[in-house]
mmCIF file of C-alpha atoms in Angstrom:
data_model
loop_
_atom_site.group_PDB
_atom_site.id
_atom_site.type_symbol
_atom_site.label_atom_id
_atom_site.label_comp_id
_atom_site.label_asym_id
_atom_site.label_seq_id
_atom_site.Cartn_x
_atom_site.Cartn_y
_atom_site.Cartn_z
ATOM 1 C CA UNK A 27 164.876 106.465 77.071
ATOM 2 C CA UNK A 28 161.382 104.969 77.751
ATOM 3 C CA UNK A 29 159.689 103.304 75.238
ATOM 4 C CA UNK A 30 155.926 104.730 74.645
ATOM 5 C CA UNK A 31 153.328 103.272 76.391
ATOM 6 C CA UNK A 32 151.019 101.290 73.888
ATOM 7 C CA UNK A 33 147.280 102.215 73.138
ATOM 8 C CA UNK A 34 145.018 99.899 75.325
ATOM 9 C CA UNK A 35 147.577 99.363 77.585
ATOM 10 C CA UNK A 36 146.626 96.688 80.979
ATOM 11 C CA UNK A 37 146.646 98.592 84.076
ATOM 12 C CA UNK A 38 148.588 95.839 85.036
ATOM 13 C CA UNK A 39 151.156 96.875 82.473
ATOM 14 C CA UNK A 40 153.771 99.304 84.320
ATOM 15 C CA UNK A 41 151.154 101.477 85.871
ATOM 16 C CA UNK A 42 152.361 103.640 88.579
ATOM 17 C CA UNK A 43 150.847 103.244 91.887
ATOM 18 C CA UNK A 44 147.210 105.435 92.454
ATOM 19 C CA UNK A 45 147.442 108.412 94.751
ATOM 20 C CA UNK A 46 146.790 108.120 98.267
ATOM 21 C CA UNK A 47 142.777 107.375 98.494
ATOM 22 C CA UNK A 48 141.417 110.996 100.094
ATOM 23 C CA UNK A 49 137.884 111.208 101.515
ATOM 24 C CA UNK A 50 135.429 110.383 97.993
ATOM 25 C CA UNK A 51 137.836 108.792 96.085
ATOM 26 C CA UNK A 52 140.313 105.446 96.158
ATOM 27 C CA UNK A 53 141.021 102.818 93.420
ATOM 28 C CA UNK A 54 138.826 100.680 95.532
ATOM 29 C CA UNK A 55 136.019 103.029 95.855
ATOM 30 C CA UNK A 56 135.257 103.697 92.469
ATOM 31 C CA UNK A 57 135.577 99.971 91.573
ATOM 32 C CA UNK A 58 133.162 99.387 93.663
ATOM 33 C CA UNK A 59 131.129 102.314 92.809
ATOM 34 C CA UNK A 60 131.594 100.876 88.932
ATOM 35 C CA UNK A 61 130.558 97.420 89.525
ATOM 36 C CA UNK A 62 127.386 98.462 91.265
ATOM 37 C CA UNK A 63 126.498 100.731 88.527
ATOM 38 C CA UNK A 64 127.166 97.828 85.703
ATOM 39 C CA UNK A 65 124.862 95.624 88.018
ATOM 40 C CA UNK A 66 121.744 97.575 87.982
ATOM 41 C CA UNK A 67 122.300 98.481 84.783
ATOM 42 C CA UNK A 68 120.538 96.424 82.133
ATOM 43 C CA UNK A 69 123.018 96.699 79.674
ATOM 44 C CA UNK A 70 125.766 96.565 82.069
ATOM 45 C CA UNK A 71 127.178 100.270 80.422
ATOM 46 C CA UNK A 72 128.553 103.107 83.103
ATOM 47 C CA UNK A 73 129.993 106.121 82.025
ATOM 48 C CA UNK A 74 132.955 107.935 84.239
ATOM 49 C CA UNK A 75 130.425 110.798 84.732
ATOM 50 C CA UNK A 76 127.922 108.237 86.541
ATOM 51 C CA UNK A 77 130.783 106.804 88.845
ATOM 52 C CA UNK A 78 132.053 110.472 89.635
ATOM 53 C CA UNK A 79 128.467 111.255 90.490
ATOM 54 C CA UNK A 80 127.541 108.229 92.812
ATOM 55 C CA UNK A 81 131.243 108.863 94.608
ATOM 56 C CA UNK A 82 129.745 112.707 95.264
ATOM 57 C CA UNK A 83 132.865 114.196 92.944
ATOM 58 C CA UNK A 84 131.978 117.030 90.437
ATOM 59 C CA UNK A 85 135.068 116.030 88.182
ATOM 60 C CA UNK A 86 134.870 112.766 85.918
ATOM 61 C CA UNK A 87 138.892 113.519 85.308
ATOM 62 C CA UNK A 88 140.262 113.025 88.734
ATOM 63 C CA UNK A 89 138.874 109.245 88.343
ATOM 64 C CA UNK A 90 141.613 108.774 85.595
ATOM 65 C CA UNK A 91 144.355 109.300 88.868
ATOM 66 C CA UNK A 92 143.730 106.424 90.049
ATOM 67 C CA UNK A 93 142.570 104.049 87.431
ATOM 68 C CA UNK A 94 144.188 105.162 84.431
ATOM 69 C CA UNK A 95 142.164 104.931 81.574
ATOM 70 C CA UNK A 96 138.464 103.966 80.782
ATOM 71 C CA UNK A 97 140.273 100.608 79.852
ATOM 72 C CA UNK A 98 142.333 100.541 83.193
ATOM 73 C CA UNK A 99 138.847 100.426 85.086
ATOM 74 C CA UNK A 100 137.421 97.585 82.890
ATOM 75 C CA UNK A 101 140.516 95.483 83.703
ATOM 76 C CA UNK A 102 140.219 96.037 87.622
ATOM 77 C CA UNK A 103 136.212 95.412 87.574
ATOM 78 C CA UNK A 104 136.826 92.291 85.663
ATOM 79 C CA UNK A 105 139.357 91.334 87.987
ATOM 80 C CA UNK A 106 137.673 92.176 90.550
ATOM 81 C CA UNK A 107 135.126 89.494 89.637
ATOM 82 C CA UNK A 108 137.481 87.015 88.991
ATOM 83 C CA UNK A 109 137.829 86.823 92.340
ATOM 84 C CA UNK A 110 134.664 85.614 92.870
ATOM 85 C CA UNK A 111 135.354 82.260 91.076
ATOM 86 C CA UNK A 112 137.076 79.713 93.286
ATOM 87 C CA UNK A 113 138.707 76.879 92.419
ATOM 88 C CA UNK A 114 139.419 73.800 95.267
ATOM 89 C CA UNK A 115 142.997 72.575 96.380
ATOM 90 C CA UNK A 116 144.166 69.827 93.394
ATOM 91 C CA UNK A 117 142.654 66.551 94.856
ATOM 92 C CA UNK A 118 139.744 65.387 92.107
ATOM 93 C CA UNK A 119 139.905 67.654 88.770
ATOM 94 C CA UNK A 120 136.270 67.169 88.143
ATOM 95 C CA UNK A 121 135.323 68.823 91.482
ATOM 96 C CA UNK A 122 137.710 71.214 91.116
ATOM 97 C CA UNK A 123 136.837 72.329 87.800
ATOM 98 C CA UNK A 124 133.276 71.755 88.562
ATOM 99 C CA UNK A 125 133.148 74.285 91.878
ATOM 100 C CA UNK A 126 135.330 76.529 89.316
ATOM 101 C CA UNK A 127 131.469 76.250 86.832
ATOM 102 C CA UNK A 128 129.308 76.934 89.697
ATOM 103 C CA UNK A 129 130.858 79.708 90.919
ATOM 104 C CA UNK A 130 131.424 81.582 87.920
ATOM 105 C CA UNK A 131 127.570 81.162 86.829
ATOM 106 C CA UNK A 132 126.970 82.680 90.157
ATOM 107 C CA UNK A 133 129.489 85.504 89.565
ATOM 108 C CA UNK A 134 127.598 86.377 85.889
ATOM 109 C CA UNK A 135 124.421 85.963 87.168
ATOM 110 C CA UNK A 136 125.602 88.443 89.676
ATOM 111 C CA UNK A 137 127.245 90.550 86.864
ATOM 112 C CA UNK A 138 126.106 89.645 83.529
ATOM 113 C CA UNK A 139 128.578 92.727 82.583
ATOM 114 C CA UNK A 140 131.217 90.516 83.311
ATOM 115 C CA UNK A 141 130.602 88.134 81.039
ATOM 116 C CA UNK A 142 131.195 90.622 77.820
ATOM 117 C CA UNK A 143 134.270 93.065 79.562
ATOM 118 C CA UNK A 144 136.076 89.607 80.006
ATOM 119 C CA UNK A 145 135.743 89.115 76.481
ATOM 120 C CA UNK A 146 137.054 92.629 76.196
ATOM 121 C CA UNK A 147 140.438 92.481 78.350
ATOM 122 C CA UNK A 148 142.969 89.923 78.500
ATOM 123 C CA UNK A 149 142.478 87.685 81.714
ATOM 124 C CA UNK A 150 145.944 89.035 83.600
ATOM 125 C CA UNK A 151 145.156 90.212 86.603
ATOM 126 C CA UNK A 152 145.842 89.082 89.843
ATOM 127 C CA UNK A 153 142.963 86.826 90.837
ATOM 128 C CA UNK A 154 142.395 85.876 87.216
ATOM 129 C CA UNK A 155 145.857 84.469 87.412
ATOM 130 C CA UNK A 156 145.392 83.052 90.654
ATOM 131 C CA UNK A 157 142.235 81.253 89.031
ATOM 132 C CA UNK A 158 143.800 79.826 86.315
ATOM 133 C CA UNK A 159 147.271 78.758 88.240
ATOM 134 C CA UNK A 160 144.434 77.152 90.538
ATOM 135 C CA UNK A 161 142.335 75.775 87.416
ATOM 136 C CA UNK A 162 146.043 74.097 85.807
ATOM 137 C CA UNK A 163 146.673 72.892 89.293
ATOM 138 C CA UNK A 164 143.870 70.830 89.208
ATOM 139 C CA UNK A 165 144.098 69.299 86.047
ATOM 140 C CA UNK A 166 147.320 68.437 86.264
ATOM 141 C CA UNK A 167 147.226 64.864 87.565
ATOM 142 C CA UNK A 168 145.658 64.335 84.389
ATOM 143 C CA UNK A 169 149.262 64.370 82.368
ATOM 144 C CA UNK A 170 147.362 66.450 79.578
ATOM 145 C CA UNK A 171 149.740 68.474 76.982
ATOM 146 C CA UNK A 172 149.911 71.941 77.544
ATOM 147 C CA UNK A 173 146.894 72.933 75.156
ATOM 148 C CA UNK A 174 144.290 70.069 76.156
ATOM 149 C CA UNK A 175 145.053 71.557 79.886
ATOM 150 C CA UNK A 176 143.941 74.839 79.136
ATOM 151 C CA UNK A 177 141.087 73.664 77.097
ATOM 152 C CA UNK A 178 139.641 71.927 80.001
ATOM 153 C CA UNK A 179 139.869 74.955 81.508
ATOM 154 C CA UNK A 180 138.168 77.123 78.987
ATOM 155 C CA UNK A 181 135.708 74.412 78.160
ATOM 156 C CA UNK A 182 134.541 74.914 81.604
ATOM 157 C CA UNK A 183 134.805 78.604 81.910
ATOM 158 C CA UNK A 184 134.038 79.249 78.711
ATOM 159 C CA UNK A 185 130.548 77.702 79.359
ATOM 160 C CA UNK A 186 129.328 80.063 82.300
ATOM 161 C CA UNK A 187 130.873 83.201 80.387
ATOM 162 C CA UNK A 188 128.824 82.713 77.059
ATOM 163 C CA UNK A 189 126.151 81.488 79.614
ATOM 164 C CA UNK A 190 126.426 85.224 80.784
ATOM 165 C CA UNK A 191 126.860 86.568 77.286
ATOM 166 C CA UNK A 192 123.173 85.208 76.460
ATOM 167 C CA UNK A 193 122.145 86.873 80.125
ATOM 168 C CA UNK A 194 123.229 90.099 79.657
ATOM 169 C CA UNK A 195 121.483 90.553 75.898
ATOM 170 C CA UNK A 196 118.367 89.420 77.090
ATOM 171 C CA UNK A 197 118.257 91.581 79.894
ATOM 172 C CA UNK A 198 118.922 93.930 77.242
ATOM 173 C CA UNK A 199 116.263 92.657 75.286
ATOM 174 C CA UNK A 200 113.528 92.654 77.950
ATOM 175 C CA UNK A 201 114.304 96.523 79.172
ATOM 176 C CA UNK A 202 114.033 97.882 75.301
ATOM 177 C CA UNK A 203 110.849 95.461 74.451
ATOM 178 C CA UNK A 204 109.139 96.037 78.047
ATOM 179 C CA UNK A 205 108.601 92.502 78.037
ATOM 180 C CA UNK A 206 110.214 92.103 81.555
ATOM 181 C CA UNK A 207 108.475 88.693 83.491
ATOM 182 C CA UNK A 208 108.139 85.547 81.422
ATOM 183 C CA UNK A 209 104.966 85.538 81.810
ATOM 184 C CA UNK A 210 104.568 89.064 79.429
ATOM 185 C CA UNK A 211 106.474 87.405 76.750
ATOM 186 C CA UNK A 212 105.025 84.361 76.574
ATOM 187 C CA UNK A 213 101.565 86.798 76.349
ATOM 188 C CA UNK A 214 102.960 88.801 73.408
ATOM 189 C CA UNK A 215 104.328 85.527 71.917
ATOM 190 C CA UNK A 216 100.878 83.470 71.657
ATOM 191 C CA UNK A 217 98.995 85.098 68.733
ATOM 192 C CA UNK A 218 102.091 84.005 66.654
ATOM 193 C CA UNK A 219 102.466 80.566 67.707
ATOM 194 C CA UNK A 220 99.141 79.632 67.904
ATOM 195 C CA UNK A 221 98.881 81.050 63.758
ATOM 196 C CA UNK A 222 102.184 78.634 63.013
ATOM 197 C CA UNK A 223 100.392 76.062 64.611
ATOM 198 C CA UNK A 224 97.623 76.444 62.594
ATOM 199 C CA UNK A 225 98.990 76.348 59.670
ATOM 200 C CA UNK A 226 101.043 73.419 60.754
ATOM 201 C CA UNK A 227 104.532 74.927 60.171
ATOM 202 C CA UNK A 228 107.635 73.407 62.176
ATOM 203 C CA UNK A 229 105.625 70.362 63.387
ATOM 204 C CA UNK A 230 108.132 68.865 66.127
ATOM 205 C CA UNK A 231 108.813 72.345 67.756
ATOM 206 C CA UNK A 232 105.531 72.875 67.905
ATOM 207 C CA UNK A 233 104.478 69.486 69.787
ATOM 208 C CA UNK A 234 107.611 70.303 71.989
ATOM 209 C CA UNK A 235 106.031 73.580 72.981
ATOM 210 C CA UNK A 236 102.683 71.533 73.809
ATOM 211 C CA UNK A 237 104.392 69.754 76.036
ATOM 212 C CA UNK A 238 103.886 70.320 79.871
ATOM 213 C CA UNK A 239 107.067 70.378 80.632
ATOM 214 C CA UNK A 240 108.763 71.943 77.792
ATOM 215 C CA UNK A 241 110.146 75.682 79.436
ATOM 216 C CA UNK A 242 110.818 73.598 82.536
ATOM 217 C CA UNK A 243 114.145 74.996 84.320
ATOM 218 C CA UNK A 244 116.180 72.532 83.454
ATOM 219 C CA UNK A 245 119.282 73.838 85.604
ATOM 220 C CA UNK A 246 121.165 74.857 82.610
ATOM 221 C CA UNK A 247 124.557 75.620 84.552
ATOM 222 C CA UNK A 248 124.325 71.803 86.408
ATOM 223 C CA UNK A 249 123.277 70.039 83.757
ATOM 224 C CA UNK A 250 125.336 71.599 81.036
ATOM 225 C CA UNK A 251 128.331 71.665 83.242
ATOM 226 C CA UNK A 252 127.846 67.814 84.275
ATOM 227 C CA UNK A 253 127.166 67.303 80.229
ATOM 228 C CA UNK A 254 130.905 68.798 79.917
ATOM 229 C CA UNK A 255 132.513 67.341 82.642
ATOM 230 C CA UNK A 256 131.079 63.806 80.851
ATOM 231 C CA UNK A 257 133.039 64.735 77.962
ATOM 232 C CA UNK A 258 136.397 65.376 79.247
ATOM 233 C CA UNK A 259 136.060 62.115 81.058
ATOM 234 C CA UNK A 260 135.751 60.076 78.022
ATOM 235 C CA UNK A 261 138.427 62.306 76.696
ATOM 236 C CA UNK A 262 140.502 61.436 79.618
ATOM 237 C CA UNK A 263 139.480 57.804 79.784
ATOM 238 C CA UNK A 264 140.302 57.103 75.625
ATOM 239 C CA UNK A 265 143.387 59.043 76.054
ATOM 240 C CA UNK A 266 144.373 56.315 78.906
ATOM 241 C CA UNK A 267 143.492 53.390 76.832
ATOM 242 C CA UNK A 268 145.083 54.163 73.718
ATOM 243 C CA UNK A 269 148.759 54.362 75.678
#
């Protein structure tokens, strides 16, 4: 006797195999399909009816055969993404784990989606195990304990995926308020500033804005990621001294 399959279940979780792919429809396919849809979207939400309908098939169910469950296709579109986030052989952890920050600020700037669904889903998928075997490879000349190892990891990670988090809600943000370039809401902005100013409210953030410089792009995924990597160095580096 078979034990019942939990609620939520992974579709890595003792999933049978899809059907054969047929014309319209494969697991790959509507992945793909899925991710596009989540990437023009500006709040990264599909529905099985949209997929169905860019694939050209009339019935939302027959996706279901081949991903399982609404939950089965968030766990292969994260995955999917995952995939996009490399990692270099083990050789220098800080290059390693700084390729692993570049590349997946590039994958949620690609997918802002991402960032929330892999929130959503536990990271066991293929490629998101293959990152973080990759990830723990690298760090392990460091002769860390087991939790400081992963939380070099996720310190890293972490970083581009919140980075992503704040992406996707102001994309949000922008398509409800109409406020879509920079340059609109700094527009509907300046009435209220310049009456703070005058009445000489929050003094220091108001010289900051005055200055030339202040919304400068100041390469938040470099410099934050170099600011990080700094700090697991000294980590590293007292660590060594104190033994």
């Amino acid at each position: 006797m078979t034990s019942a399959k939990p609620p939520g279940g992974l579709v890595w979780f003792d999933e049978p195999p899809p059907p054969p792919a047929t014309t319209q429809l494969s697991r790959e396919r509507i992945v793909a399909a899925a991710i596009a849809l989540a990437d023009e979207s500006p709040t990264g939400e599909i529905t099985m009816r949209a997929i169905a309908s860019r694939l050209g098939t009339r019935s939302p169910m027959a996706l279901y055969r081949y991903v399982g469950s609404k939950d089965g296709l968030t766990d292969l579109m994260v995955d999917e993404v995952y995939g996009e986030i490399t990692v270099p052989p083990p050789g220098d952890w800080r290059a390693c784990l700084r390729e692993m920050g570049r590349s997946a600020w590039t994958a949620v700037q690609q997918h802002p989606w991402f960032a929330r669904m892999s929130f959503s889903r536990p990271p066991l998928g293929p490629n998101a195990l293959r990152l973080y075997d990759a990830a723990l490879a690298a760090v392990d000349e460091l002769d860390l304990d087991a939790a400081t190892r992963i939380g070099f990891v996720n310190t890293v990670l972490g970083q581009a995926l919140k980075s992503g988090l704040a992406l996707l809600e102001e994309r949000a943000m922008r398509e409800r308020t109409g406020l879509v370039s920079d340059a609109q809401l700094a527009e509907a902005a300046h009435p209220y500033l310049e009456r703070i100013k005058a009445e000489g409210k929050y003094p220091h953030y108001i010289r900051w804005l005055g200055e030339p410089d202040c919304l400068a792009d100041v390469l938040p995924s470099e410099q934050h990621l170099e600011w990080q990597l700094d700090g697991l160095q000294r980590l590293v580096e007292t660590r060594r001294a104190a033994t």
